[in-house]
Tab-separated table of C-alpha atoms in Angstrom:
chain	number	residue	atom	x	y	z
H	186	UNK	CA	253.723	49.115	43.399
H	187	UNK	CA	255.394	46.104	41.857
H	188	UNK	CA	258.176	45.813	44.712
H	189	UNK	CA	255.063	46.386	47.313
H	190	UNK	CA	253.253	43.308	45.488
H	191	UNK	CA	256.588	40.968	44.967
H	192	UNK	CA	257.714	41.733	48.433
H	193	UNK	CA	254.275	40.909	49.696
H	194	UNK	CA	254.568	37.809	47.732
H	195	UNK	CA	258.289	36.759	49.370
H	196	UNK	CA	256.822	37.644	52.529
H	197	UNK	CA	253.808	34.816	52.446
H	198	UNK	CA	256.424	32.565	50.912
H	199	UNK	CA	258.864	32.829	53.511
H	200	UNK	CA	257.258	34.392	56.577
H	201	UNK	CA	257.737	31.510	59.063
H	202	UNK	CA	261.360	31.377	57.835
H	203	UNK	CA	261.287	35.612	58.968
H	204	UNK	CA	259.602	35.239	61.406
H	205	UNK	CA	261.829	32.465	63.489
H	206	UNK	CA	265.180	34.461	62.688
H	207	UNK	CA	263.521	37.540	63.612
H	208	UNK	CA	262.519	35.751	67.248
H	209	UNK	CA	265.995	34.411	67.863
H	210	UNK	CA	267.386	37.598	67.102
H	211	UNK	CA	264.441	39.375	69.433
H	212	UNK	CA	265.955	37.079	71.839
H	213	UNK	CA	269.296	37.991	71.518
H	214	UNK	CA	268.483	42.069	71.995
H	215	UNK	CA	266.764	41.180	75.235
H	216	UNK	CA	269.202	39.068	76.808
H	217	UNK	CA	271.728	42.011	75.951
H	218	UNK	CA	269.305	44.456	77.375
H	219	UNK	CA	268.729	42.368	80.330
H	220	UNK	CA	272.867	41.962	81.355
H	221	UNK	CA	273.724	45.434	80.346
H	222	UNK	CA	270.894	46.678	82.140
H	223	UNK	CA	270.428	44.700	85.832
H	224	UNK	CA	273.916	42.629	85.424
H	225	UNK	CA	276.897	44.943	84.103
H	226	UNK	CA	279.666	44.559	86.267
H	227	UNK	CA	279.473	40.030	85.999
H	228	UNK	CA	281.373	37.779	83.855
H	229	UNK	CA	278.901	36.098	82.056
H	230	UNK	CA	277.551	39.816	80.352
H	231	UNK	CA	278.959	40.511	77.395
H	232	UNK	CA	280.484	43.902	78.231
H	233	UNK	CA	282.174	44.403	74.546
H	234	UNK	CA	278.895	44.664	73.422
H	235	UNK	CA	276.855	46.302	75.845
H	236	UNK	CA	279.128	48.959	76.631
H	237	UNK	CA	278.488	50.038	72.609
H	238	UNK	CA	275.509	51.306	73.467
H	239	UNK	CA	276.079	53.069	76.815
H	240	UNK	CA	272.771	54.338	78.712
H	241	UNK	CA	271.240	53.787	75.954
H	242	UNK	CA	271.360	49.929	76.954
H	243	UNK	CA	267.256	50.345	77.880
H	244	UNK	CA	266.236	50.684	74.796
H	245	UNK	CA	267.865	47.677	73.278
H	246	UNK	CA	266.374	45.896	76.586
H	247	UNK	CA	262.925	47.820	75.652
H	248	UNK	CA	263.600	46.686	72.327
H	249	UNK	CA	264.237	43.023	72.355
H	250	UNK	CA	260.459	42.722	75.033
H	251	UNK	CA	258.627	44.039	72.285
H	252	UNK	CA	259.924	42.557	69.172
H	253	UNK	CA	260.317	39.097	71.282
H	254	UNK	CA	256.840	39.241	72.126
H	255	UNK	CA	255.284	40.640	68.414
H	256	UNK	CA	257.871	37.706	66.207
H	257	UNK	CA	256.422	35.017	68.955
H	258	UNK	CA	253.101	35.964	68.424
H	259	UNK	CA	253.468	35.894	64.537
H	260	UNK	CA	255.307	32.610	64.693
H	261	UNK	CA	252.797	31.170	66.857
H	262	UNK	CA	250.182	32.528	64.511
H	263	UNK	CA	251.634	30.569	61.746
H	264	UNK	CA	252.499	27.369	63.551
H	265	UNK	CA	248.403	27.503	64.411
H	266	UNK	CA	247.708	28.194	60.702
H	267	UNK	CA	250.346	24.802	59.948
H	268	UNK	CA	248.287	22.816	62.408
H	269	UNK	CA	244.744	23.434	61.290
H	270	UNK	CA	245.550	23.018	57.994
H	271	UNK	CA	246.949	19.825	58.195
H	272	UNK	CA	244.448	18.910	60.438
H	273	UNK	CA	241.345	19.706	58.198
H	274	UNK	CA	243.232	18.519	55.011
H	275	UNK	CA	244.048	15.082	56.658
H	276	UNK	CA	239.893	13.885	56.739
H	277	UNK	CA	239.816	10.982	54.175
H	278	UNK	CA	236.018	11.847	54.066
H	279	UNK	CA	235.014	13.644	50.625
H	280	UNK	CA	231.628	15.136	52.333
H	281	UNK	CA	233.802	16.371	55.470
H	282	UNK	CA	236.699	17.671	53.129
H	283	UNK	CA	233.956	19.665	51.302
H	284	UNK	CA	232.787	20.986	54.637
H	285	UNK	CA	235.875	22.542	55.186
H	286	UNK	CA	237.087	23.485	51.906
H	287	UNK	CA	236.632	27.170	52.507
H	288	UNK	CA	238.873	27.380	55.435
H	289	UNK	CA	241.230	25.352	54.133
H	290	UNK	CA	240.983	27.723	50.487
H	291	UNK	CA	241.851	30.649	53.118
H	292	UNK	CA	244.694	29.446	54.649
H	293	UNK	CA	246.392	28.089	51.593
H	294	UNK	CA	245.702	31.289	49.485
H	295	UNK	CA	246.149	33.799	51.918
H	296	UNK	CA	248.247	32.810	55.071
H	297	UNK	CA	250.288	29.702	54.090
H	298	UNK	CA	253.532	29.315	51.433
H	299	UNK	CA	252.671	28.058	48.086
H	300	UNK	CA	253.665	24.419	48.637
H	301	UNK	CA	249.719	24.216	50.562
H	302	UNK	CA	248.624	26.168	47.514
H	303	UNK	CA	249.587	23.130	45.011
H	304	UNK	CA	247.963	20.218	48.149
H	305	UNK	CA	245.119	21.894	47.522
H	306	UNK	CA	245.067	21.458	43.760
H	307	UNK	CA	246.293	17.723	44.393
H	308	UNK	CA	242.979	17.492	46.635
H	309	UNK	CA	240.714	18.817	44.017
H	310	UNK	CA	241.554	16.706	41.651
H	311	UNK	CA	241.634	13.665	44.385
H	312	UNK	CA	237.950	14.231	44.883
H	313	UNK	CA	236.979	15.616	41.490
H	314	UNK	CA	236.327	18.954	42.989
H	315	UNK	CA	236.584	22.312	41.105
């Protein structure tokens, strides 16, 4: 249980880091599955590698659609998570930041690396909040 909780803990830390070398990797399976499959016999495919896997060149095509599409939609998840944060953290307003202090406690706790974790402390003591 404590590698489940520690990993868990990386994970939120570093999870837009993952997540973007986990897309350009996706990328990288499709675009192999994509000349091996519908463009063997050009120059531009990358035969030394796509002849590795044979027939079984579908899969890695098959592959690289899924995990392009699931590490996009994460990453794209967290970029959105980024942006509303910053955008309900930026009000100058005390009444207005107090409006939307439970989102923002969500996405800092739960969704976003420590570093919003602490600008939330720093904003509770900015407007004497507990």
């Amino acid at each position: 249980m404590k590698y489940k909780e520690e990993f868990h803990k990386w994970l939120q830390e570093n999870m837009q880091n993952a997540c973007t070398v986990g897309f350009i990797l996706s990328i990288a399976f499709f675009y192999l599955g994509v000349t091996g499959q519908f463009y063997p016999d050009e120059t531009w495919t990358p035969k030394a590698i796509t002849e590795i896997f044979g027939d079984y060149i579908i899969w890695i095509l098959v592959i690289g659609v899924i995990s392009t599409a699931a590490f996009g939609f994460y990453l794209y998840g967290i970029i959105s998570d980024i942006r509303e944060f910053e955008k309900l953290y930026d009000i100058p307003s005390k009444s207005e930041f107090q409006r939307n202090w439970t989102r923002l406690e969500q996405l800092a706790r739960y969704k976003l690396p420590k570093e919003y974790r602490d600008r939330m402390a720093e904003a509770r003591k900015k407007f004497g909040l507990k």
